[in-house]
Short mmCIF file of the C-alpha atoms (twelve columns), coordinates in Angstrom:
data_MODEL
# 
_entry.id   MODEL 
# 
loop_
_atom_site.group_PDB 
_atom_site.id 
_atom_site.type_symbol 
_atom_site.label_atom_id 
_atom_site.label_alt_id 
_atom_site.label_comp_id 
_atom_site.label_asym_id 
_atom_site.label_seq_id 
_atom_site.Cartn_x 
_atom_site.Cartn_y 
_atom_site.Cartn_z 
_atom_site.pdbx_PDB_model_num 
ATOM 1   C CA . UNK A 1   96.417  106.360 73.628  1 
ATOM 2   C CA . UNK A 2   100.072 107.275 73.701  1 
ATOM 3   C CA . UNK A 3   100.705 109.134 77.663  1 
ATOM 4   C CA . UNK A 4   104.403 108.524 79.396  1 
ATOM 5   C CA . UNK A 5   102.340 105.605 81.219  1 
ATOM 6   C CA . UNK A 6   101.520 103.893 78.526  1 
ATOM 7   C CA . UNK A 7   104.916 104.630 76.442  1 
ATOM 8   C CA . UNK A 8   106.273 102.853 79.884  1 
ATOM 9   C CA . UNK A 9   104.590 99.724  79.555  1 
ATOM 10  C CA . UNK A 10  105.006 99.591  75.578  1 
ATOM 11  C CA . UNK A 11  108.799 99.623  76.496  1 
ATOM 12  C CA . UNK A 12  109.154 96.145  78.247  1 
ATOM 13  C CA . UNK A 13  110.240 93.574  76.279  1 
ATOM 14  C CA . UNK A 14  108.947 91.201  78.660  1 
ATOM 15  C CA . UNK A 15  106.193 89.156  76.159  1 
ATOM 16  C CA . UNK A 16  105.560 86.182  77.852  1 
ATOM 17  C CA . UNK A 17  101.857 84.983  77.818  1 
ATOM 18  C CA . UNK A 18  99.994  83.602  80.803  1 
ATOM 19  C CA . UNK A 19  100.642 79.674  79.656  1 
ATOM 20  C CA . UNK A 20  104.119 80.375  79.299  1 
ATOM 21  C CA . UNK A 21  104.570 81.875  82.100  1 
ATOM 22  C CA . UNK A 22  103.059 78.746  84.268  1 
ATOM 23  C CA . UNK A 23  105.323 76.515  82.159  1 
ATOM 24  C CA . UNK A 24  108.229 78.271  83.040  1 
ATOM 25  C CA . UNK A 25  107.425 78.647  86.668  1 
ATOM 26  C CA . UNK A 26  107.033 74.413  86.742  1 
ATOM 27  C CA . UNK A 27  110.377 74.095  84.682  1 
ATOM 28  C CA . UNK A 28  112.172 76.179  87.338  1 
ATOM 29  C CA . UNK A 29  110.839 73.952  90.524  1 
ATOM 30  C CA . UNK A 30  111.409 70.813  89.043  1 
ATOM 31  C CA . UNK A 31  115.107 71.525  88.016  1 
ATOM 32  C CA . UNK A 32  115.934 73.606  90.939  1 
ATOM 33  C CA . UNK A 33  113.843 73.123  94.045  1 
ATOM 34  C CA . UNK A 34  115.699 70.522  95.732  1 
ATOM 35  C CA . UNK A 35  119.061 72.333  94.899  1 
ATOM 36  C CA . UNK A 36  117.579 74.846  96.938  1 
ATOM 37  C CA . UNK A 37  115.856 72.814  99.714  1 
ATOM 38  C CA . UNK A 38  118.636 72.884  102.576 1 
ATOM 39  C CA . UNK A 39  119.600 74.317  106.020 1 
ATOM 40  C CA . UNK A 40  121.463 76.786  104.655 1 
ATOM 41  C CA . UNK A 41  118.160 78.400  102.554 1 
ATOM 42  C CA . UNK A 42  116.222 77.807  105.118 1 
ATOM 43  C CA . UNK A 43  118.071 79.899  107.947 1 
ATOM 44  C CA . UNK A 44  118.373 82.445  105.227 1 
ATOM 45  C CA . UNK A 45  114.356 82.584  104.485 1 
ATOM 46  C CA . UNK A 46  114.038 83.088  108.524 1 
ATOM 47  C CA . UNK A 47  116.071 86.301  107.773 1 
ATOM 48  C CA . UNK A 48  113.565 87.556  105.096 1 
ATOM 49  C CA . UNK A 49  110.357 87.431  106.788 1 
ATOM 50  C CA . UNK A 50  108.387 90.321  107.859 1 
ATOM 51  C CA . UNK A 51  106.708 88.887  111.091 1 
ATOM 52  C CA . UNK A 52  103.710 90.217  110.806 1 
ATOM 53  C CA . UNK A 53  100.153 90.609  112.681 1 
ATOM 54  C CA . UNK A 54  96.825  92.643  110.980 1 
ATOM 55  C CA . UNK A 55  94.362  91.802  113.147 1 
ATOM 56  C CA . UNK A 56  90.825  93.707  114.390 1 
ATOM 57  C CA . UNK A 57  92.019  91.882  117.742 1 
ATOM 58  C CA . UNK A 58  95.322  94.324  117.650 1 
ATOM 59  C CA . UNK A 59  96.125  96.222  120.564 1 
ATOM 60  C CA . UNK A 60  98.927  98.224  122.113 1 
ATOM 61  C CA . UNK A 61  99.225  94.687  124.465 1 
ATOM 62  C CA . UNK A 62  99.079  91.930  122.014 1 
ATOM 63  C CA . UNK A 63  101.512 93.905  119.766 1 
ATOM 64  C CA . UNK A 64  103.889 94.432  122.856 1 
ATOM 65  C CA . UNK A 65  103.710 90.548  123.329 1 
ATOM 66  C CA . UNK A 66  104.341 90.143  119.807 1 
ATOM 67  C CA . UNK A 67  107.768 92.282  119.692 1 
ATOM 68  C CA . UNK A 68  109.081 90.640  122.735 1 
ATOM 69  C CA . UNK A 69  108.745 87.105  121.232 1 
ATOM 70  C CA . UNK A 70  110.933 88.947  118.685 1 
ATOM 71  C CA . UNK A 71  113.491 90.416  121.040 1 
ATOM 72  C CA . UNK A 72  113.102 86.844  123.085 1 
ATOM 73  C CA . UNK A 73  114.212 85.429  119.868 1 
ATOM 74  C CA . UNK A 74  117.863 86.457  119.894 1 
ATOM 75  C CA . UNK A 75  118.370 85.277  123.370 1 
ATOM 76  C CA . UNK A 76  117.094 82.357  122.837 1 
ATOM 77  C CA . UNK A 77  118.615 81.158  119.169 1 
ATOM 78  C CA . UNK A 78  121.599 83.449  119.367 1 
ATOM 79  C CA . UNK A 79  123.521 81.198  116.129 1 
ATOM 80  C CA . UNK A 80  120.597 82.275  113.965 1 
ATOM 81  C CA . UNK A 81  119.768 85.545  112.247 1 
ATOM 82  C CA . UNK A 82  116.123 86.784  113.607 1 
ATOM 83  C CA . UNK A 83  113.148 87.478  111.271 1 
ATOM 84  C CA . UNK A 84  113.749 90.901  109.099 1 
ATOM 85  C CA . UNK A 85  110.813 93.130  110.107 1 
ATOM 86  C CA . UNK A 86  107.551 93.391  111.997 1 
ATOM 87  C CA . UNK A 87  104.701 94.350  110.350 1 
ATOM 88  C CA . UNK A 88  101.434 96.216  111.943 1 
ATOM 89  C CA . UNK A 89  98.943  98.748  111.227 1 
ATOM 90  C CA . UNK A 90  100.188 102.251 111.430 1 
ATOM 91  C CA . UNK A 91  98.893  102.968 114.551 1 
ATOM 92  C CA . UNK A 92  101.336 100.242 116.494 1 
ATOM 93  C CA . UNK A 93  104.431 102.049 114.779 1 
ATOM 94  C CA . UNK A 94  105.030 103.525 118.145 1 
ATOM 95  C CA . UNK A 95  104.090 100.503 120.092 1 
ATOM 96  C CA . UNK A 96  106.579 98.454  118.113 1 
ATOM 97  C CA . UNK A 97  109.567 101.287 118.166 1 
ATOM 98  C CA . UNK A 98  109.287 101.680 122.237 1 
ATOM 99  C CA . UNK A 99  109.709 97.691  122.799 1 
ATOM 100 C CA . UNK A 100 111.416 96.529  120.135 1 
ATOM 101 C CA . UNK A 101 115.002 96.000  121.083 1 
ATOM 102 C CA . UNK A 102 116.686 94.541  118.090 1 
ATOM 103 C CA . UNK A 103 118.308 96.558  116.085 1 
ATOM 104 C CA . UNK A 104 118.720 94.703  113.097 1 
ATOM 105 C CA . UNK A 105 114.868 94.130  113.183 1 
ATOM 106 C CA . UNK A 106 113.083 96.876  111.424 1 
ATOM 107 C CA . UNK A 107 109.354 97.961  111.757 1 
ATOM 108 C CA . UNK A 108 107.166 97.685  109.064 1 
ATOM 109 C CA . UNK A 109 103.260 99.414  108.654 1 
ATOM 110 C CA . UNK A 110 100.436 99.040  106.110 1 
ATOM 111 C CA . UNK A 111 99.563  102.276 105.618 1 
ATOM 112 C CA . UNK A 112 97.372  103.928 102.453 1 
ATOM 113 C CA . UNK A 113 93.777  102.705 103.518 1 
ATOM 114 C CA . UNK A 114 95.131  98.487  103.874 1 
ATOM 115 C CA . UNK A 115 93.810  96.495  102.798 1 
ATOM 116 C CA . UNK A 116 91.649  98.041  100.202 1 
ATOM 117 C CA . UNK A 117 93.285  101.387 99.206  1 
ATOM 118 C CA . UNK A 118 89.311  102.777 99.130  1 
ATOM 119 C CA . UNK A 119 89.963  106.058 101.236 1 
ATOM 120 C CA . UNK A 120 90.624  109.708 100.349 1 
ATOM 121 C CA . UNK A 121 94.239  110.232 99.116  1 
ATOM 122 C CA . UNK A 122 94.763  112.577 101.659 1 
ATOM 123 C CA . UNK A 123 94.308  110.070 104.418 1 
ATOM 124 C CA . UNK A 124 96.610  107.616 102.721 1 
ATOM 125 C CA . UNK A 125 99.369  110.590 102.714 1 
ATOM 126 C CA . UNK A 126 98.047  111.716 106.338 1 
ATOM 127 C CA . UNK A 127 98.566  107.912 107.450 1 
ATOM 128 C CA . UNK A 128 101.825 106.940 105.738 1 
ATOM 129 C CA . UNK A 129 103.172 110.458 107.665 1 
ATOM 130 C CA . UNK A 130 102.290 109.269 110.845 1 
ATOM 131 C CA . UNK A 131 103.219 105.934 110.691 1 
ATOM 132 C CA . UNK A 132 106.985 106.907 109.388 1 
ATOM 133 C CA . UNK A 133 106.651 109.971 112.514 1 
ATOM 134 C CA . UNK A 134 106.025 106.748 114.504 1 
ATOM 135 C CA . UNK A 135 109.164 104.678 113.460 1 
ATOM 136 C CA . UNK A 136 108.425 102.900 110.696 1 
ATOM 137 C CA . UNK A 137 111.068 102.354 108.928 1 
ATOM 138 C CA . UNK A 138 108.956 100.665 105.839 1 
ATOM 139 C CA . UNK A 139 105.867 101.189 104.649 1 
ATOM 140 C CA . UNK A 140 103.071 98.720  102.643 1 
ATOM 141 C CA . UNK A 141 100.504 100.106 100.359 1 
ATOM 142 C CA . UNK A 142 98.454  98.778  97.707  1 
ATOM 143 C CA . UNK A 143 97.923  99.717  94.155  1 
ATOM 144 C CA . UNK A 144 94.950  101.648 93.530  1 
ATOM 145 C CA . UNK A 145 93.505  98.685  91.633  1 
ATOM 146 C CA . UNK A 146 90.352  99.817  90.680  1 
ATOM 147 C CA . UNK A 147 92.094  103.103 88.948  1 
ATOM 148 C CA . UNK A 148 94.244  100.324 87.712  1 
ATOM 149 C CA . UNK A 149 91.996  98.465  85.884  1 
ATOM 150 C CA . UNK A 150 89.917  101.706 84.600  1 
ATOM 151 C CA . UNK A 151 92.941  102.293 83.009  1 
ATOM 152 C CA . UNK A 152 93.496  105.601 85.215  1 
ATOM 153 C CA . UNK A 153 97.173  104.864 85.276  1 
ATOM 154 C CA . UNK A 154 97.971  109.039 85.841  1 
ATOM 155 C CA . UNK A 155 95.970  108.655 89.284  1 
ATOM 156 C CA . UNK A 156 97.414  105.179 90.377  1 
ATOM 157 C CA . UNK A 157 100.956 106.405 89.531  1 
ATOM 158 C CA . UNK A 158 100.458 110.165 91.528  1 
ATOM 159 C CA . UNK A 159 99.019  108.544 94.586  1 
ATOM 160 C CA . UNK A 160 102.366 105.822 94.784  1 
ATOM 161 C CA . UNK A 161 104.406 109.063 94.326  1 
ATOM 162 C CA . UNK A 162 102.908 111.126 97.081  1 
ATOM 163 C CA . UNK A 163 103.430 108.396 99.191  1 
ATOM 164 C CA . UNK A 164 106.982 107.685 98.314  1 
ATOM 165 C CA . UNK A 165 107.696 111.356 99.085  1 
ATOM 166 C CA . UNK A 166 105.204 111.247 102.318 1 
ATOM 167 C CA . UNK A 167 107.626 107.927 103.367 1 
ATOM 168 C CA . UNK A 168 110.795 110.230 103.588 1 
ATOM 169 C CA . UNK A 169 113.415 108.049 104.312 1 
ATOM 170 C CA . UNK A 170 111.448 105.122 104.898 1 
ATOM 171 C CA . UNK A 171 111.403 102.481 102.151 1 
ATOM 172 C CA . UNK A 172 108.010 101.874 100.278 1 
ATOM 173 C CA . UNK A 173 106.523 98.731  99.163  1 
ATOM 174 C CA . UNK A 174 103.569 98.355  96.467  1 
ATOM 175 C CA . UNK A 175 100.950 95.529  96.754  1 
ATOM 176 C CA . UNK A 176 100.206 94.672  92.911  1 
ATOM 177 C CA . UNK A 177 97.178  92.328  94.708  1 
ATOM 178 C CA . UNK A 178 98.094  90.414  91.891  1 
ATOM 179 C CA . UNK A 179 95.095  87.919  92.776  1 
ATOM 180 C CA . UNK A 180 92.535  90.769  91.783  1 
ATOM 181 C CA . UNK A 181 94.855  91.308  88.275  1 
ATOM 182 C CA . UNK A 182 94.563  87.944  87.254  1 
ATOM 183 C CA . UNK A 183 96.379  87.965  83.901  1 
ATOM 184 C CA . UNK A 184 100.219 88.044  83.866  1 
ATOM 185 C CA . UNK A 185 99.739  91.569  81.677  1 
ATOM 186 C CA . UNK A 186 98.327  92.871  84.018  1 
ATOM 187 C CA . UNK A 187 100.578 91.867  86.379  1 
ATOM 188 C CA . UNK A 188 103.447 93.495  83.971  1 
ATOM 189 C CA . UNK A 189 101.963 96.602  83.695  1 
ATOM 190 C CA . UNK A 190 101.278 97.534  87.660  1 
ATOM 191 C CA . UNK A 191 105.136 96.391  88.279  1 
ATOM 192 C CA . UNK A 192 106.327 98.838  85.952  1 
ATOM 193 C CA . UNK A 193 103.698 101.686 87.018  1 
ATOM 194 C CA . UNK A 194 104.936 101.372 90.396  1 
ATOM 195 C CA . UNK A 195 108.415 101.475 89.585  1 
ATOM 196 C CA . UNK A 196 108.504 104.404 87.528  1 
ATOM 197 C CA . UNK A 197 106.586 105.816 90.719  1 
ATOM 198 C CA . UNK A 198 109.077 104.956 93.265  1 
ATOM 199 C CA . UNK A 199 108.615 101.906 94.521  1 
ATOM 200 C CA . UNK A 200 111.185 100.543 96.217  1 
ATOM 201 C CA . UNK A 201 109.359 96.579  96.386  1 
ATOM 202 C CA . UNK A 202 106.951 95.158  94.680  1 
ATOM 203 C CA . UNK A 203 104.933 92.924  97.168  1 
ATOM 204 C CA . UNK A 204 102.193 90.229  95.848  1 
ATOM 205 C CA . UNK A 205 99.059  90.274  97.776  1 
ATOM 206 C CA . UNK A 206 97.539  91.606  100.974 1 
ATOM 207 C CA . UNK A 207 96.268  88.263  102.099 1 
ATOM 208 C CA . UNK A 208 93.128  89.653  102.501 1 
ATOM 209 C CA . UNK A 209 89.713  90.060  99.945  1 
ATOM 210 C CA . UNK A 210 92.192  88.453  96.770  1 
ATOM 211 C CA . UNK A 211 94.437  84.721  96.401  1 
ATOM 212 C CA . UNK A 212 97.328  85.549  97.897  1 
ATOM 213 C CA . UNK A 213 100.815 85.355  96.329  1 
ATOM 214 C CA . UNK A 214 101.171 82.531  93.392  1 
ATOM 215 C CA . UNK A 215 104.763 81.946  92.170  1 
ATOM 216 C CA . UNK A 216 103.185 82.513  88.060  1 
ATOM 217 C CA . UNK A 217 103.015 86.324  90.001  1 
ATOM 218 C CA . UNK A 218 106.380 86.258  91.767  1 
ATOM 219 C CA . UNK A 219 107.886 85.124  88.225  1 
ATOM 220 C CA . UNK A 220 106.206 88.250  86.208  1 
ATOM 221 C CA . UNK A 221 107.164 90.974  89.109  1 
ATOM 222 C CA . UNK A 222 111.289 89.342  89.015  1 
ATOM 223 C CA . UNK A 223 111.222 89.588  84.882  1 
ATOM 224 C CA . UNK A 224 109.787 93.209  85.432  1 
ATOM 225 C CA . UNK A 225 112.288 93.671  88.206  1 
ATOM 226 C CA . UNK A 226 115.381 92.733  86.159  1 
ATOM 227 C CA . UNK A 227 114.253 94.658  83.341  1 
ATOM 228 C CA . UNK A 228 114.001 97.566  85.049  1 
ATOM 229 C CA . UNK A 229 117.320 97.033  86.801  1 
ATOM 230 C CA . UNK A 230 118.995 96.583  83.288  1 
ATOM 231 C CA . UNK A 231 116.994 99.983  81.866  1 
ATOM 232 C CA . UNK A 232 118.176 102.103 85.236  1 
ATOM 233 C CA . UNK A 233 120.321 100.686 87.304  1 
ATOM 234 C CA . UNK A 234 118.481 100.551 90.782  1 
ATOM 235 C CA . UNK A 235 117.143 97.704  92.361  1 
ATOM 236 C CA . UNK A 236 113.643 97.203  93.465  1 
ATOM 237 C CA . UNK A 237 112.958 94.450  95.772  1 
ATOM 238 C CA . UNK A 238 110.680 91.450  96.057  1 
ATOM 239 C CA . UNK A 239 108.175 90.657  98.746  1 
ATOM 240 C CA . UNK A 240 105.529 87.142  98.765  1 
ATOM 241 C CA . UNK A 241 102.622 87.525  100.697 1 
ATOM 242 C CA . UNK A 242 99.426  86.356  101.490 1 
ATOM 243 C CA . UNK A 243 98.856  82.187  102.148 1 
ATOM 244 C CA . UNK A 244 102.567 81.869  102.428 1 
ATOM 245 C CA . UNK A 245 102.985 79.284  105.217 1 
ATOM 246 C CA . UNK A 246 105.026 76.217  104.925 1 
ATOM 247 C CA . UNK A 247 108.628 75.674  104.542 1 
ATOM 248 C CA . UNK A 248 108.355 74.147  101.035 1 
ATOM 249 C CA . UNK A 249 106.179 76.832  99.962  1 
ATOM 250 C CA . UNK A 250 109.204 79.829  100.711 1 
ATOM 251 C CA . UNK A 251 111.964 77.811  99.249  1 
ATOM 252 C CA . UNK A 252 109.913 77.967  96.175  1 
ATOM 253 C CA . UNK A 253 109.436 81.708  95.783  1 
ATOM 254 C CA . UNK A 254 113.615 81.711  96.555  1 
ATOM 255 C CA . UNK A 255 113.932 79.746  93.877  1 
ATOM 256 C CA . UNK A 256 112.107 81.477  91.258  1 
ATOM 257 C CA . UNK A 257 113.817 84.662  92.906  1 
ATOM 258 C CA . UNK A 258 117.339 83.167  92.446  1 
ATOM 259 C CA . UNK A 259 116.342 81.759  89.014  1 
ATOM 260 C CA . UNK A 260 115.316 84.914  87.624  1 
ATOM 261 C CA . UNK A 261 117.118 87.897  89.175  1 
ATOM 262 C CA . UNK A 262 120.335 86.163  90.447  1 
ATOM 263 C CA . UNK A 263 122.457 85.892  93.916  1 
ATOM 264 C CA . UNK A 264 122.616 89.697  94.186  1 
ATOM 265 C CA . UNK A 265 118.833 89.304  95.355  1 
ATOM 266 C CA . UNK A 266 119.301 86.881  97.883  1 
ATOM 267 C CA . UNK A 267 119.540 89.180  100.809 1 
ATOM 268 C CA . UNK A 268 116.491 90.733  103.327 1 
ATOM 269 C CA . UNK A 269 117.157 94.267  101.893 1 
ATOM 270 C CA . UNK A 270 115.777 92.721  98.817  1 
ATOM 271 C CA . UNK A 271 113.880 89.348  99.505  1 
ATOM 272 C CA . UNK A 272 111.090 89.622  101.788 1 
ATOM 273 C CA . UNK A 273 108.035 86.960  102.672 1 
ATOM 274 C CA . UNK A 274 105.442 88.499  104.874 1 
ATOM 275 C CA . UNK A 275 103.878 86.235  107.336 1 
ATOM 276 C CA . UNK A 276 102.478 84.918  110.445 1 
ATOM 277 C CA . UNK A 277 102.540 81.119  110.691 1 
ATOM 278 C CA . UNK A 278 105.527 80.744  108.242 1 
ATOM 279 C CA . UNK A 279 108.321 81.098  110.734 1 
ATOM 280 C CA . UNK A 280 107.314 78.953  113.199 1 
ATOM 281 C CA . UNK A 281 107.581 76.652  110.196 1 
ATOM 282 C CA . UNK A 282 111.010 77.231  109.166 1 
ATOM 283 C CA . UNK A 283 112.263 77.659  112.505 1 
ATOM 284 C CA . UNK A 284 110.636 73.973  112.822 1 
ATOM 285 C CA . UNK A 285 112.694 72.734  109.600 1 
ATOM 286 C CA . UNK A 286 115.850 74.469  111.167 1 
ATOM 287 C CA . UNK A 287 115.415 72.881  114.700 1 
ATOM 288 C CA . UNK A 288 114.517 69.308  113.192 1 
ATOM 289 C CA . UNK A 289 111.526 69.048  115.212 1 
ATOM 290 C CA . UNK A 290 108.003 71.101  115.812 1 
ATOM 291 C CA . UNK A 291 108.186 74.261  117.174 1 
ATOM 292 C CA . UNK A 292 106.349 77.271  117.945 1 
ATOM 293 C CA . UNK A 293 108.386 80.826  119.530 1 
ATOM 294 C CA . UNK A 294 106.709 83.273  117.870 1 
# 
């Protein structure tokens, strides 16, 4: 069937298959990993990560703890750049705007019915609102990815759009949940449907019911990334997540980052790696010796 969606996809010229795309993925980290593994990179990955904490255990306390470990953070290590954002449910947007006192720190929320997306599109809208009327300054939703794979691309792309106009200023970032697409076409096709709805990143994974991020995923999203960039002119970000957690493991997703789309990606307003346990880790590789702050 020939729709604008479809047209949209038909467009890339992005062909690789999912064999190909593994091989190329293993050809990058064996010819550039090391290159890449170095104190410089590493400072610079502790600048990308959304510090973030999705929990049932949540609560206006814990996150308060959580944001002064951040603000303790620049006291504390005052020659390195803190993490990029901190990441919470919706409800904790105020929380985290009253203590945070950072300003080069921004907030980030799940919002749309996280992890799942299964909720009535007017909650989604009603939530990312509130959350933004909160202080977010970024907002996380995932990809309707059972429309997805019905191949109701009209209804995944309107619900991304109504909440790229619900995030007003904020930025929005799409979770392909690239572990419940599986194949790198499908993979394609959700990176250009949220695009051409408004995306401003493409994140991985939620962390949560699906494998988290694999770098085969990160590699498909860049290529769709720098395509689109070439077709338009604006740049769409890139965000790992889920099972993210060592060191080694974010100097890899840099790579294949810096491999594909170039230097003028290697900054936190378009490299993110959302997170828990992985700065502790590179703060660890930084300092030379185990540590945990946050």
């Amino acid at each position: 069937m020939s729709d604008k969606y479809n047209d949209a996809i038909a467009k890339s010229t992005f062909l690789e298959d999912d064999a190909t795309v593994a091989a190329s993925v293993e050809k990058i980290i064996a010819e550039h990993f090391e290159e890449n593994n170095n104190l410089d990179v590493w400072k610079f990955l502790l600048n990308t990560i959304d510090l973030t904490t999705l929990s049932a255990t949540d609560s206006p306390v814990s996150v308060s703890n959580f944001v002064e470990r951040v603000n303790a953070f620049d006291e504390e290590y005052p020659m390195l750049n803190n993490v990029a954002a901190i990441c919470t449910y919706p409800n904790f947007a105020q929380v985290v705007r009253a203590v945070l006192e950072v300003s080069k720190v921004d907030i980030a929320c799940v919002s749309g019915g996280f992890p799942s997306s299964q909720t009535f599109n007017e909650v989604k809208i009603a939530e990312t609102a509130l959350a933004v009327d909160g202080g977010a300054d970024e907002i996380d939703i995932v990809l309707n990815v059972g429309n997805f794979l019905d191949g109701d691309y009209e209804a995944v792309c309107d619900e991304i759009a109504e909440q790229k106009a619900a995030c007003r200023d904020a930025r929005l970032k799409v979770i392909l949940e690239t572990g419940a697409l599986k194949t790198v076409e499908n993979i394609k096709a959700a990176s250009i449907l949220s695009m051409y709805s408004g995306a401003d990143f493409l994140k991985t994974s939620t962390g949560k019911e699906f494998p988290g991020a694999s770098l085969e995923a990160a590699y498909v999203m860049a290529k769709c990334i720098k395509e689109y960039y070439e077709q338009t002119g604006v740049m769409v970000g890139f965000k790992a997540a889920g099972g993210v957690r060592t060191t080694d493991e974010a100097v890899k997703y840099y790579t294949v980052i810096k491999e594909v789309l170039g230097e003028k990606w290697l900054t936190n307003e378009y490299f993110r790696i959302g997170a828990s346990s992985l700065a502790n880790s590179v703060l660890s590789s930084i300092l030379g010796q185990p540590t945990k702050f946050f």
